PDB file of C-alpha atoms in Angstrom:
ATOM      1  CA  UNK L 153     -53.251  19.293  -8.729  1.00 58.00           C
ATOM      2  CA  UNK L 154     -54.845  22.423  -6.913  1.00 60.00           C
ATOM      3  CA  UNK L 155     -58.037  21.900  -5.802  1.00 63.00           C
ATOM      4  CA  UNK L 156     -59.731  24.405  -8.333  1.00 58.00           C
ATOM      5  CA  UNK L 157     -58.077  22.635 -10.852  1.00 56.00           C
ATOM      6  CA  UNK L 158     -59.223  19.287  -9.860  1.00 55.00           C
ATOM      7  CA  UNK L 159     -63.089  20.305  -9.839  1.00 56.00           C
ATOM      8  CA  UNK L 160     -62.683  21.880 -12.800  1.00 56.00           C
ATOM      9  CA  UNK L 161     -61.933  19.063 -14.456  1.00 55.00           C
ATOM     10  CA  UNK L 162     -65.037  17.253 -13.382  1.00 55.00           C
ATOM     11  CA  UNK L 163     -67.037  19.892 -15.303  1.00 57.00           C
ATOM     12  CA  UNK L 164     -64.734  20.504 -18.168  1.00 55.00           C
ATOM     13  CA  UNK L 165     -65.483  18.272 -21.710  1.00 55.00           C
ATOM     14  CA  UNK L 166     -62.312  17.039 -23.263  1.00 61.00           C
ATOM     15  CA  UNK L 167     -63.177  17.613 -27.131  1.00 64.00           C
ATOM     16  CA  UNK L 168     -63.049  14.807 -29.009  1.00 87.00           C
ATOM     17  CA  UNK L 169     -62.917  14.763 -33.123  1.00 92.00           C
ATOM     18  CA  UNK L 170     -63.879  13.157 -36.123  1.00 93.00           C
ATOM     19  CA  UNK L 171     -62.790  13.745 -39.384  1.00 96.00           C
ATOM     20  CA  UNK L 172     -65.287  14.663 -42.066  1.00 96.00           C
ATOM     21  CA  UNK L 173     -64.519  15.946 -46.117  1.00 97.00           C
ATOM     22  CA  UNK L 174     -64.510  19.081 -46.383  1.00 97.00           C
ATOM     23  CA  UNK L 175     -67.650  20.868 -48.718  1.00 96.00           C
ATOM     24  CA  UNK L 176     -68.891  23.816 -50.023  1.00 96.00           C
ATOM     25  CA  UNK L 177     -70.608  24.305 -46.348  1.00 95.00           C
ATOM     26  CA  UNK L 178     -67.821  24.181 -44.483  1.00 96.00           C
ATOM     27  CA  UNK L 179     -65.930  27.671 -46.590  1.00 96.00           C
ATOM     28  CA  UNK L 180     -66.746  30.068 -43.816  1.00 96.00           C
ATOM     29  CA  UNK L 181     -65.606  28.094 -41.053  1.00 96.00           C
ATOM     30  CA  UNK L 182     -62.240  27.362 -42.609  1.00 97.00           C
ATOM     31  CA  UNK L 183     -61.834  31.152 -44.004  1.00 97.00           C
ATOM     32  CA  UNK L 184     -62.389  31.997 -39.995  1.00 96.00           C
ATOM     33  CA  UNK L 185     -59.871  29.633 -39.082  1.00 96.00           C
ATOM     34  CA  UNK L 186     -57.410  30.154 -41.233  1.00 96.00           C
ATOM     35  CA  UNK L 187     -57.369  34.251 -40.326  1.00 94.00           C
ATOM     36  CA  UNK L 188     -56.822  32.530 -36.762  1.00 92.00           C
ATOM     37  CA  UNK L 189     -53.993  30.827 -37.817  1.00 91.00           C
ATOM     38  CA  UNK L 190     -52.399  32.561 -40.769  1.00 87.00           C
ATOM     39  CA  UNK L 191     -51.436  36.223 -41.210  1.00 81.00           C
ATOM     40  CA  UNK L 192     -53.262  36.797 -44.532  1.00 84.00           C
ATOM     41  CA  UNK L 193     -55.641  34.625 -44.297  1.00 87.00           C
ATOM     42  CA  UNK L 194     -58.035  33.487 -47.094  1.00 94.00           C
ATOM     43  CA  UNK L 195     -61.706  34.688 -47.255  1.00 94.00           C
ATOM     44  CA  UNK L 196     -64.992  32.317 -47.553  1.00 95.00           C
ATOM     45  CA  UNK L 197     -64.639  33.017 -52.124  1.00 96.00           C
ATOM     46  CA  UNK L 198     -61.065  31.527 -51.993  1.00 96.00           C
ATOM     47  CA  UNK L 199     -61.662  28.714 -50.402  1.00 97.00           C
ATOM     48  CA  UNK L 200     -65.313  28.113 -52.406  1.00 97.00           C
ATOM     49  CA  UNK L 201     -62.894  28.626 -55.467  1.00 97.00           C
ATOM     50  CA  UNK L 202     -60.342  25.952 -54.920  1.00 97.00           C
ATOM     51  CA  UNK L 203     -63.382  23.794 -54.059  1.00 96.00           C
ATOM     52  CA  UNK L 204     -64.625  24.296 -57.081  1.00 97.00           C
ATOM     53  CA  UNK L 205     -61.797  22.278 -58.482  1.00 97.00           C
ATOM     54  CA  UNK L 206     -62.182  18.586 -59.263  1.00 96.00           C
ATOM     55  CA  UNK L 207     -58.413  18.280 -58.461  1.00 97.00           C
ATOM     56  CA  UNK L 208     -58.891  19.566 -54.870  1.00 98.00           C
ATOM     57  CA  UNK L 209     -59.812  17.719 -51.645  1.00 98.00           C
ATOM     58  CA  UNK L 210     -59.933  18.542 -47.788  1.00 98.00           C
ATOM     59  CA  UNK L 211     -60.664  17.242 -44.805  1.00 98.00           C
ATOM     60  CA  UNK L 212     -61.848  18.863 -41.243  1.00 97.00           C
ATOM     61  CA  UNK L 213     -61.969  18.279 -37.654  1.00 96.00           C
ATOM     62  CA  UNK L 214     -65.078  18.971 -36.059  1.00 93.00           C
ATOM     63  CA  UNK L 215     -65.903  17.875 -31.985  1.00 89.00           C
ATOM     64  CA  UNK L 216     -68.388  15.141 -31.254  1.00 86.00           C
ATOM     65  CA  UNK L 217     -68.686  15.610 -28.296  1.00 78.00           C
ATOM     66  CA  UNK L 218     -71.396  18.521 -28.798  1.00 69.00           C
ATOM     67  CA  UNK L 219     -69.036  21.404 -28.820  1.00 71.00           C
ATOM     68  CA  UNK L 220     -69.132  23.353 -31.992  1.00 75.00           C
ATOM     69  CA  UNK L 221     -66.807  24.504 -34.316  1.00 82.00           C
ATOM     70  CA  UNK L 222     -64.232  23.517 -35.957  1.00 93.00           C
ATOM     71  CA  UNK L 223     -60.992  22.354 -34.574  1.00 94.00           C
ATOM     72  CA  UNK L 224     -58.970  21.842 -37.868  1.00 96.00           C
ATOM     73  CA  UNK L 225     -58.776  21.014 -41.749  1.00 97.00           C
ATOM     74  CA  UNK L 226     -56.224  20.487 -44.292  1.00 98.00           C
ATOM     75  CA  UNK L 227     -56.795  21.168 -47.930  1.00 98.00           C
ATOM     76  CA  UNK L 228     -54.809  19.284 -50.710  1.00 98.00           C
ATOM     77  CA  UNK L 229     -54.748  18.533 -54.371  1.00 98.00           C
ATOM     78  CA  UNK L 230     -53.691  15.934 -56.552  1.00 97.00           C
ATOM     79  CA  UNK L 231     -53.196  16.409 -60.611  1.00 95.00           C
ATOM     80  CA  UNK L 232     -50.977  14.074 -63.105  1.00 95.00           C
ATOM     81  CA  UNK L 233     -49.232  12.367 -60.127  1.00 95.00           C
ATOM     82  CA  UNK L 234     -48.361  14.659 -57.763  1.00 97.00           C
ATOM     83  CA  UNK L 235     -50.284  16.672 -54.807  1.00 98.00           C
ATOM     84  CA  UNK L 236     -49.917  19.323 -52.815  1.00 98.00           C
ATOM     85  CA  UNK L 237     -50.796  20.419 -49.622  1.00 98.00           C
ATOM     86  CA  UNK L 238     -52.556  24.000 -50.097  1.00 97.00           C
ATOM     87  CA  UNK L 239     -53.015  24.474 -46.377  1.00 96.00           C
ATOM     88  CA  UNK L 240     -53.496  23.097 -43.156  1.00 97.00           C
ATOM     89  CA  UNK L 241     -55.003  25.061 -39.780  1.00 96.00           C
ATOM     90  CA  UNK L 242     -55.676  23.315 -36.368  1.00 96.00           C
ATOM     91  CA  UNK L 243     -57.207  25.944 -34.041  1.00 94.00           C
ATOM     92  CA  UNK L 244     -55.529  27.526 -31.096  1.00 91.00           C
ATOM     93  CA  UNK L 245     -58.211  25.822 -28.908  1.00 90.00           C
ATOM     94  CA  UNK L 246     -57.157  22.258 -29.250  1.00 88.00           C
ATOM     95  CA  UNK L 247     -52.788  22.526 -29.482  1.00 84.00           C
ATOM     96  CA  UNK L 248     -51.385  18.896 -29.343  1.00 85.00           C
ATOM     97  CA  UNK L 249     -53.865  16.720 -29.638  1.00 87.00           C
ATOM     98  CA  UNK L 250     -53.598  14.932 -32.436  1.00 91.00           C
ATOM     99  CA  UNK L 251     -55.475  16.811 -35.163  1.00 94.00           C
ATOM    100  CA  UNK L 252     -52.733  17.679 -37.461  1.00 95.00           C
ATOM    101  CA  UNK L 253     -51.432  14.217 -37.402  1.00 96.00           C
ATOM    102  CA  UNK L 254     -55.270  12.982 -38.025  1.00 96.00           C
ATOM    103  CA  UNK L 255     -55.938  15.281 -40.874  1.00 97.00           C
ATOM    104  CA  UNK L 256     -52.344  14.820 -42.653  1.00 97.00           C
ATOM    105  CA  UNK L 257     -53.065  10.931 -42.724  1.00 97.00           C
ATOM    106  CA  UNK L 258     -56.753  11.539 -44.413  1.00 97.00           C
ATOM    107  CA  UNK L 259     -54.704  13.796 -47.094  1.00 97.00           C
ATOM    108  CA  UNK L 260     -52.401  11.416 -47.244  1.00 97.00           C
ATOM    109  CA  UNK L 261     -54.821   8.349 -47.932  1.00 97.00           C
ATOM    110  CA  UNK L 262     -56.943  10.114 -50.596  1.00 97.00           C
ATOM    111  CA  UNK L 263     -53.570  11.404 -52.444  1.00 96.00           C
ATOM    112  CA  UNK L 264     -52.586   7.629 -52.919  1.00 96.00           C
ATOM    113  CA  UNK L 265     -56.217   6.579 -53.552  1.00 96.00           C
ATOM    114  CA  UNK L 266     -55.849   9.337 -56.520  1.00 96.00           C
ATOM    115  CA  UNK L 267     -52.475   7.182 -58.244  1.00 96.00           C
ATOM    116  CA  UNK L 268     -50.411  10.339 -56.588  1.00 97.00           C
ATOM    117  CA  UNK L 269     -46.372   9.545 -56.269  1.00 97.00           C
ATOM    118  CA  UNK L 270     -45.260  12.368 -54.343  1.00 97.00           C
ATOM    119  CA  UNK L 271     -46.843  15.192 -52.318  1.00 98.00           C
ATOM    120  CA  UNK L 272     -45.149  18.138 -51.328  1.00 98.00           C
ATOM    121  CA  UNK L 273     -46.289  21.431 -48.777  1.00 97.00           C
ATOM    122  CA  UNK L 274     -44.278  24.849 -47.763  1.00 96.00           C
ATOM    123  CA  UNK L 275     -43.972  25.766 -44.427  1.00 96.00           C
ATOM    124  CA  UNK L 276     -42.826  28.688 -42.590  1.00 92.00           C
ATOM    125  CA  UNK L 277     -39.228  27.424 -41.208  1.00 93.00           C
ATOM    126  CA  UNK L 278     -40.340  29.252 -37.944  1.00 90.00           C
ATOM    127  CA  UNK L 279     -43.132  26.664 -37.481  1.00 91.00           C
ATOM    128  CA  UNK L 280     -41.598  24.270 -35.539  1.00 93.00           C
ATOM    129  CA  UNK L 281     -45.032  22.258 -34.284  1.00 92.00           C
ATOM    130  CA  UNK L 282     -45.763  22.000 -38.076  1.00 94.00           C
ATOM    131  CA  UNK L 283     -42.121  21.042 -38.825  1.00 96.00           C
ATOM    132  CA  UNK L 284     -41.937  18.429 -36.232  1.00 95.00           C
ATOM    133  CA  UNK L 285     -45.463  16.736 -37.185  1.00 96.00           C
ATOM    134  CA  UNK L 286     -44.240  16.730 -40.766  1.00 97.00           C
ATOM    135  CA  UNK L 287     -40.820  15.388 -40.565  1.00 97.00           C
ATOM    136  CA  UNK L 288     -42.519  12.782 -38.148  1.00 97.00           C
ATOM    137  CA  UNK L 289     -44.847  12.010 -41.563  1.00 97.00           C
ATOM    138  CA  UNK L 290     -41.552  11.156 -43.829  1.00 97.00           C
ATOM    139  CA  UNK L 291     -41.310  14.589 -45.570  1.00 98.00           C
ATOM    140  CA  UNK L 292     -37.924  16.077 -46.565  1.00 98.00           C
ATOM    141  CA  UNK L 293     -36.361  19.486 -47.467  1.00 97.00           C
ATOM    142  CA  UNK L 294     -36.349  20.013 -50.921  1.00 98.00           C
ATOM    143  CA  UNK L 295     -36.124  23.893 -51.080  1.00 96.00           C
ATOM    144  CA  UNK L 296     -36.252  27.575 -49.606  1.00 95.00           C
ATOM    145  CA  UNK L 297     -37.653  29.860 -50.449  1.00 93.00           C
ATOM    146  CA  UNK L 298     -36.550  33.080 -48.120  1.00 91.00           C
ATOM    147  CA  UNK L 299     -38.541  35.961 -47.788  1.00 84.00           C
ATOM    148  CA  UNK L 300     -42.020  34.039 -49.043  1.00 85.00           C
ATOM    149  CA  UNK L 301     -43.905  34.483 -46.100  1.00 82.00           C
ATOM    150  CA  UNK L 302     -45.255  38.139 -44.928  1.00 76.00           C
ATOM    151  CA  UNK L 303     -44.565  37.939 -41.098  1.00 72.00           C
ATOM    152  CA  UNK L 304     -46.289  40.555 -39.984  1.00 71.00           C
ATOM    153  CA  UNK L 305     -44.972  45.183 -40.058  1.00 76.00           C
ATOM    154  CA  UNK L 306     -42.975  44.620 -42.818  1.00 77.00           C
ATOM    155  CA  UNK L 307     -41.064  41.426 -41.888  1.00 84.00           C
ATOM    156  CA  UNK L 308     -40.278  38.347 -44.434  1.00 87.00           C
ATOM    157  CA  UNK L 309     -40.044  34.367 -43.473  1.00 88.00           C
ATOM    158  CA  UNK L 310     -38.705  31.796 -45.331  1.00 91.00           C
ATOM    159  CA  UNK L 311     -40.697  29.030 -46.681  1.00 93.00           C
ATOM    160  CA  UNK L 312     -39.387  25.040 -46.778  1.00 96.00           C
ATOM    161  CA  UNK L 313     -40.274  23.299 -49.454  1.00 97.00           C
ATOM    162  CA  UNK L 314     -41.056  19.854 -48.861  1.00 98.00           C
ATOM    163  CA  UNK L 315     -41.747  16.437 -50.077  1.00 98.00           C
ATOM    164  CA  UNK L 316     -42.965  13.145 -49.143  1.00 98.00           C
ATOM    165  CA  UNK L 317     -42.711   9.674 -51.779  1.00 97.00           C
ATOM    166  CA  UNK L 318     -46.013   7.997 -51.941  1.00 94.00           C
ATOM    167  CA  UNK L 319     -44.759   4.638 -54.009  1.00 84.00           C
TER     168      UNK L 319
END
């Protein structure tokens, strides 16, 4: 390591997370988030709006460690025995460190706490980090959906449908 490096180590704060639900409060910071992460993202209403829904749940990833913001969330729902995985951001600031995995096991516990068998998410087949992480979780192609995803001047992705068993 370069010595610039190495002092700036000394001075830099690894963040460290805990995961919290997710509530009405927290709308703005995911809408910001998600326009980080996602080409149309969804505003502060649409995300105050799925709230809203008993059959919705979420989780985020905020730093203890005194740094603020938020460094991820997932956002799920469960009805008559099956959930869903509406959507799932981990900021560009924190890449590998565990937050995905973290938040996808909180979704995960709360959609078998609510009697769910199955859950299933899409995903942009370009996505490999989300790929990986859930493949790694036990889900499974199911489906495709090509040209689901606006990628940007005009440009079309596919979407894999996926599933995980619960029971």
């Amino acid at each position: 390591m370069n010595p610039v490096s190495l002092l700036e180590s000394f001075f830099t704060r690894k963040a460290e997370f805990d995961i919290f639900p997710a509530g009405f409060d927290d709308c703005h910071d995911l809408s910001l988030l998600h326009a980080e992460r996602f080409y149309q993202g969804w505003g502060d209403g649409e995300f105050h709006s799925l709230m809203s829904q008993s059959t919705v749940f979420g989780y985020t990833a905020r730093p203890n460690n005194g740094i603020s913001g938020l460094g991820g969330f997932v956002l799920a729902r469960e009805a008559a025995g099956e959930a869903e995985i509406l959507t799932v951001a981990v900021s560009n600031k924190y890449p590998r460190q565990g937050l995905g995995w973290r938040l996808m096991l909180a979704a995960l516990r709360e959609t078998r706490d609510r009697g769910a068998e199955s859950m299933f998410l899409e995903v942009d087949d370009g996505n490999v980090a989300a790929l990986n992480l859930y493949r790694k979780l036990g889900f499974r192609k199911v489906a495709e959906r090509k040209g689901y995803y606006a990628a940007g001047e005009g440009q079309k992705s596919t979407a894999l449908v996926m599933r995980l068993d619960l029971r």
